[in-house]
Amino acid sequence: MSQVFVLAKRPVGVPELEDFDLVSLQEDSLGDGELRIEPVTFSVDPYLRGRMSDARSYVAPFEVGAPIASAGIGKIMESRAEGFAVGDFVRGEFPWASSFVLGTAGLWKLPTDLEVDPSAYLGVLGMTGLTAYVGLVVLGKVTAEDEVLVTGAAGAVGSVVGQLARIFGARVVGSAGGSAKVEQLAKLGFTAGIDYRSSDFAQALDVSFPDGISLFFDNVGGKQFEAGLHRMKDFGRILSCGAISQYNDTELPPGPRGLEGLVVRRRLRIQGFIVSDHQSHYREYLSKATQWIRDGQLQSLETIADGFTELPTAFVSLFSGGNIGKMLVNATSSAP
Amino acid sequence: MSQVFVLAKRPVGVPELEDFDLVSLQEDSLGDGELRIEPVTFSVDPYLRGRMSDARSYVAPFEVGAPIASAGIGKIMESRAEGFAVGDFVRGEFPWASSFVLGTAGLWKLPTDLEVDPSAYLGVLGMTGLTAYVGLVVLGKVTAEDEVLVTGAAGAVGSVVGQLARIFGARVVGSAGGSAKVEQLAKLGFTAGIDYRSSDFAQALDVSFPDGISLFFDNVGGKQFEAGLHRMKDFGRILSCGAISQYNDTELPPGPRGLEGLVVRRRLRIQGFIVSDHQSHYREYLSKATQWIRDGQLQSLETIADGFTELPTAFVSLFSGGNIGKMLVNATSSAP
């Protein structure tokens, strides 16, 4: 008998543990081309919040009463699919279940000569790493002349953005909530970190960017977006891949003041993007990033919650900044 | 003795006639390489409002007590510059004076085989026409598949944007203030016009764009920007060349609500631009636009105020929508 987390009700505002139910799941027998998988690690990501609402979005919403799913690494326990053997590690979108049966569509077999912990394929070598690369390098075309601001800099995406900016020779300042996170930024090689909770963020930006920001990678939206926007250089580029500050809003949040005139006067470009539109860059990124990890230039920053039953707690904690780097859940541990 | 309009004081909010003074000007004698010019037509444009403030911008501010200047067409009355003969028509940035002496830097001699009224070189064949072309064609890459929204559609830039969109085969809807302007849009070949003063603008957009907007050319900012933004298709492009609704604001205007999340979810691109960065496209545009005018595909829409002394009135009226198409002042008439 397996267990699975289902959506008990659609969250209103900030998600709560009561929005999830853990129910028992009859184990399916294996059909042709199917695998039985036990999850090793789950990824929990802010974008899942959008799928818990029923608003129009770029991925189908979760249904009430049906399983939540997210990216994960799993181990094959039983196989009736060619090319997938018992003991192989696979990455895919997994139901939040303790064991499950899946077809192989969308599954990716991890390299067998693993040089890094498999969990890296959910973060720095996975979707969030690719998000950083696509925004900063492919769309943002970062150069050594850039003055880069990253918000949510201690998060899964932001921590990679900052390291990539440094690898490309740019000056990079990150914002994060709390001194522990700001200390992490220094360890990752950021030029500077701003604790947006303790400092006047706008004033701190004035100090960090006396000549303005040329490339702004925003994960956050809201006040940090507005403050960054007003400090852009002429011809500055803003890349937006998320707006975590707004995901739990129950009505339209206020917009960045004066945006329209400023965008014209400073000839700014604001580009929103979603990593799934840019999967064609994954192979190129994976090869570069693996090399950067080998060279010690790129680190994997992770917060790991222990135990399958911690999935909802880990997810909810994203919105109070409970993670440093990529938020993962170790599904093999029975703790706590 | 010539006369010149100087900036009496910096406008606060909406500009008023009291912000300008008409003073007498000692006529200079001609130095080597200089011309004496009598203005024929002046262009008055919303962007001049920015130059009347002392805020950081992309052109130097006017000084209090010094002449206002704007684009104009003039006739050479006296010449000590090679290649410029008495009787030639020139376009340049002119002081708001009844006669003046200038060097030839920045002057452009109009073609002698004029097929159009010289004033067209201030509008449809000048800076505002080029603005429309750069935004819609060069940066926006309009195609016949596009669903285009233009705000300020009966204005100098917007009226050309709509006609260009039609020439490229796109469906184009324009917004303007008042039924007279909306009627003009129909005559210019717009698919539809929205009177934003009489209709619920957001609702009218829902009717005009059941499948959403793919290309939004904004001149206006504010509520119209927000309403258009929320109706963009996935991968939509927004080109911003002005924000007339905000030029007279004395504090930061509210921003477009929910922008950050929306930009990501729909993968929008917002690009601000200023035509002076794109002068390299002028020759190509002039050649195409002259042909389109000959073919009867492109019309010049103008509102002409009569008399040099009307310059401040014509400028101030821009902000209450006093113009249909390009706002010009006929400097040769002594009326009213």
Coordinates of N, CA and C in Angstrom, one line a residue, chain A residues 56-58 218 220-223 225-226 230 232-235 240-243 245-247 252-274 276-277, chain B residues 56-58 218 220-223 225-226 230 232-235 240-243 245-247 252-274 276-277:
Chain A
R56 N -6.2 30.4 -15.7 CA -5.5 30.1 -16.9 C -4.0 30.3 -16.7
S57 N -3.3 29.3 -17.1 CA -1.8 29.4 -17.0 C -1.2 28.5 -18.0
Y58 N 0.1 28.4 -17.9 CA 0.9 27.7 -19.0 C 1.0 26.2 -18.7
D218 N 15.0 39.1 -12.4 CA 14.0 39.2 -11.3 C 13.3 37.9 -11.1
V220 N 11.2 37.8 -8.2 CA 10.4 38.2 -7.0 C 9.2 39.1 -7.3
G221 N 9.4 40.1 -8.2 CA 8.3 41.1 -8.4 C 8.1 42.0 -7.3
G222 N 7.1 42.8 -7.3 CA 6.7 43.7 -6.2 C 7.7 44.8 -6.0
K223 N 7.9 45.1 -4.7 CA 8.7 46.3 -4.4 C 10.2 46.2 -4.9
F225 N 11.1 44.6 -7.5 CA 11.1 44.8 -9.0 C 11.1 46.4 -9.2
E226 N 10.2 47.0 -8.5 CA 10.1 48.5 -8.8 C 11.4 49.2 -8.5
H230 N 13.7 51.3 -11.3 CA 14.0 52.7 -11.3 C 15.5 53.0 -11.3
M232 N 17.7 51.2 -13.4 CA 18.2 50.7 -14.6 C 19.0 51.7 -15.4
K233 N 20.1 51.3 -16.0 CA 20.8 52.1 -17.0 C 20.0 52.2 -18.3
D234 N 20.4 53.2 -19.1 CA 19.8 53.2 -20.5 C 20.1 51.9 -21.2
F235 N 19.1 51.4 -22.0 CA 19.2 50.2 -22.7 C 19.4 49.0 -21.8
S240 N 12.5 38.4 -16.5 CA 11.6 38.0 -15.4 C 11.2 36.5 -15.6
C241 N 11.5 35.7 -14.5 CA 11.1 34.3 -14.6 C 10.2 33.9 -13.5
G242 N 9.8 34.9 -12.7 CA 8.9 34.5 -11.6 C 8.6 35.8 -10.8
A243 N 7.6 35.7 -10.0 CA 7.1 36.8 -9.2 C 6.6 36.3 -7.9
S245 N 6.6 37.0 -4.9 CA 6.0 37.9 -4.0 C 4.5 38.1 -4.3
Q246 N 4.1 37.7 -5.5 CA 2.7 37.9 -5.9 C 1.9 36.6 -6.0
Y247 N 2.5 35.4 -5.9 CA 1.8 34.2 -6.2 C 0.6 34.0 -5.2
L252 N -5.3 41.8 -7.7 CA -4.2 42.3 -8.5 C -3.3 43.1 -7.6
P253 N -2.0 42.8 -7.5 CA -1.1 43.6 -6.7 C -0.8 44.9 -7.5
P254 N -0.4 45.9 -6.7 CA 0.0 47.2 -7.3 C 1.1 47.0 -8.3
G255 N 1.2 47.8 -9.3 CA 2.2 47.7 -10.3 C 3.4 48.6 -10.0
P256 N 4.5 48.4 -10.7 CA 5.7 49.2 -10.6 C 5.4 50.7 -11.1
R257 N 5.5 51.6 -10.1 CA 5.1 53.0 -10.4 C 5.9 53.6 -11.5
G258 N 5.3 54.3 -12.4 CA 6.0 55.1 -13.4 C 6.7 54.2 -14.5
L259 N 6.3 53.0 -14.6 CA 7.0 52.0 -15.5 C 6.9 52.5 -16.9
E260 N 5.8 53.0 -17.4 CA 5.6 53.2 -18.8 C 6.5 54.3 -19.3
G261 N 6.6 55.4 -18.6 CA 7.5 56.5 -19.0 C 8.9 56.1 -18.9
L262 N 9.3 55.4 -17.9 CA 10.7 55.0 -17.6 C 11.2 54.0 -18.7
V263 N 10.3 53.1 -19.1 CA 10.7 52.1 -20.1 C 11.1 52.8 -21.4
V264 N 10.4 53.9 -21.7 CA 10.6 54.7 -22.9 C 11.9 55.5 -22.7
R265 N 12.0 56.3 -21.7 CA 13.1 57.2 -21.5 C 14.4 56.5 -21.5
R266 N 14.4 55.3 -20.8 CA 15.7 54.6 -20.7 C 15.8 53.4 -21.7
R267 N 14.8 53.3 -22.6 CA 14.9 52.3 -23.6 C 15.1 50.9 -23.0
L268 N 14.3 50.6 -22.0 CA 14.4 49.3 -21.3 C 13.7 48.2 -22.1
R269 N 14.2 47.0 -22.0 CA 13.5 45.8 -22.5 C 13.2 44.9 -21.3
I270 N 11.9 44.5 -21.2 CA 11.5 43.6 -20.1 C 11.1 42.3 -20.8
Q271 N 11.6 41.2 -20.5 CA 11.3 40.0 -21.1 C 11.0 38.9 -20.1
G272 N 9.7 38.4 -20.2 CA 9.3 37.3 -19.4 C 9.6 36.0 -20.1
F273 N 9.9 35.0 -19.3 CA 10.2 33.7 -20.0 C 9.9 32.5 -19.0
I274 N 9.7 31.4 -19.6 CA 9.4 30.1 -18.9 C 10.4 29.1 -19.4
S276 N 10.4 26.0 -19.8 CA 10.0 24.9 -20.7 C 10.0 25.3 -22.2
D277 N 9.9 26.6 -22.5 CA 10.0 27.0 -23.9 C 11.4 26.9 -24.4
Chain B
R56 N 16.5 64.3 -15.2 CA 17.4 63.5 -16.1 C 16.6 62.9 -17.2
S57 N 17.0 63.1 -18.5 CA 16.3 62.6 -19.6 C 17.3 62.4 -20.7
Y58 N 16.7 62.0 -21.9 CA 17.6 61.7 -23.0 C 17.9 62.9 -23.8
D218 N 2.1 51.2 -27.8 CA 1.6 52.1 -26.8 C 2.3 53.5 -26.8
V220 N 0.7 55.9 -24.7 CA -0.2 56.6 -23.8 C 0.2 56.3 -22.3
G221 N 0.4 55.0 -22.0 CA 0.6 54.6 -20.7 C -0.7 54.5 -19.8
G222 N -0.5 54.4 -18.5 CA -1.7 54.5 -17.6 C -2.7 53.4 -17.8
K223 N -4.0 53.8 -17.6 CA -5.0 52.7 -17.7 C -5.1 52.0 -19.0
F225 N -2.6 51.3 -20.9 CA -1.5 50.3 -21.0 C -1.9 49.1 -20.2
E226 N -2.4 49.3 -19.0 CA -2.8 48.2 -18.1 C -3.8 47.3 -18.8
H230 N -3.1 43.3 -20.0 CA -3.9 42.1 -19.4 C -4.6 41.3 -20.5
M232 N -2.9 40.6 -23.5 CA -1.9 40.1 -24.4 C -2.0 38.6 -24.6
K233 N -1.7 38.1 -25.8 CA -1.5 36.7 -26.1 C -0.2 36.3 -25.5
D234 N 0.0 35.0 -25.4 CA 1.3 34.4 -25.1 C 2.3 34.9 -26.1
F235 N 3.5 35.2 -25.7 CA 4.6 35.7 -26.5 C 4.3 37.0 -27.2
S240 N 6.8 50.5 -26.6 CA 6.4 51.7 -25.9 C 7.3 52.8 -26.4
C241 N 6.6 53.9 -26.9 CA 7.4 55.0 -27.4 C 7.0 56.3 -26.7
G242 N 6.1 56.2 -25.8 CA 5.6 57.4 -25.1 C 4.6 57.1 -24.0
A243 N 4.3 58.0 -23.2 CA 3.4 57.8 -22.1 C 2.7 59.1 -21.8
S245 N 0.0 60.1 -21.0 CA -0.9 60.2 -19.9 C -0.2 60.5 -18.6
Q246 N 1.2 60.4 -18.6 CA 2.0 60.5 -17.4 C 2.9 61.8 -17.4
Y247 N 3.0 62.4 -18.5 CA 4.0 63.5 -18.6 C 3.8 64.6 -17.7
L252 N 5.0 59.9 -8.8 CA 5.0 58.7 -9.6 C 3.6 58.2 -9.8
P253 N 3.2 57.9 -11.0 CA 1.8 57.4 -11.3 C 1.8 55.9 -10.9
P254 N 0.6 55.4 -10.6 CA 0.4 54.0 -10.2 C 0.9 53.1 -11.4
G255 N 1.4 52.0 -11.1 CA 1.9 51.1 -12.2 C 0.8 50.1 -12.7
P256 N 1.1 49.4 -13.8 CA 0.2 48.4 -14.3 C 0.1 47.2 -13.3
R257 N -1.1 47.0 -12.8 CA -1.2 46.0 -11.7 C -0.9 44.6 -12.2
G258 N -0.2 43.8 -11.4 CA 0.0 42.4 -11.8 C 1.0 42.2 -12.9
L259 N 1.7 43.2 -13.3 CA 2.6 43.2 -14.4 C 3.6 42.0 -14.3
E260 N 4.3 41.9 -13.2 CA 5.4 41.0 -13.1 C 5.1 39.6 -13.3
G261 N 4.0 39.1 -12.7 CA 3.5 37.7 -12.9 C 3.0 37.5 -14.3
L262 N 2.3 38.5 -14.8 CA 1.7 38.4 -16.1 C 2.8 38.3 -17.2
V263 N 3.8 39.1 -17.1 CA 5.0 39.1 -18.0 C 5.6 37.7 -18.1
V264 N 5.7 37.0 -17.0 CA 6.3 35.7 -17.0 C 5.3 34.7 -17.6
R265 N 4.1 34.6 -17.0 CA 3.2 33.6 -17.4 C 2.9 33.6 -18.9
R266 N 2.8 34.9 -19.5 CA 2.5 35.0 -20.9 C 3.8 35.2 -21.8
R267 N 5.0 35.2 -21.1 CA 6.2 35.4 -21.8 C 6.2 36.6 -22.7
L268 N 5.8 37.8 -22.1 CA 5.7 39.0 -22.8 C 7.1 39.7 -22.9
R269 N 7.2 40.5 -24.0 CA 8.4 41.3 -24.1 C 7.9 42.8 -24.2
I270 N 8.4 43.6 -23.3 CA 8.1 45.0 -23.3 C 9.4 45.8 -23.7
Q271 N 9.3 46.6 -24.8 CA 10.5 47.2 -25.3 C 10.2 48.7 -25.4
G272 N 10.9 49.5 -24.7 CA 10.8 51.0 -24.8 C 11.8 51.5 -25.9
F273 N 11.5 52.5 -26.6 CA 12.5 53.0 -27.6 C 12.2 54.5 -27.9
I274 N 13.3 55.1 -28.4 CA 13.3 56.5 -28.8 C 13.8 56.6 -30.2
S276 N 15.3 58.6 -32.0 CA 16.7 59.1 -32.3 C 17.7 58.1 -32.3
D277 N 17.5 56.9 -31.6 CA 18.5 55.8 -31.6 C 18.4 55.0 -32.9

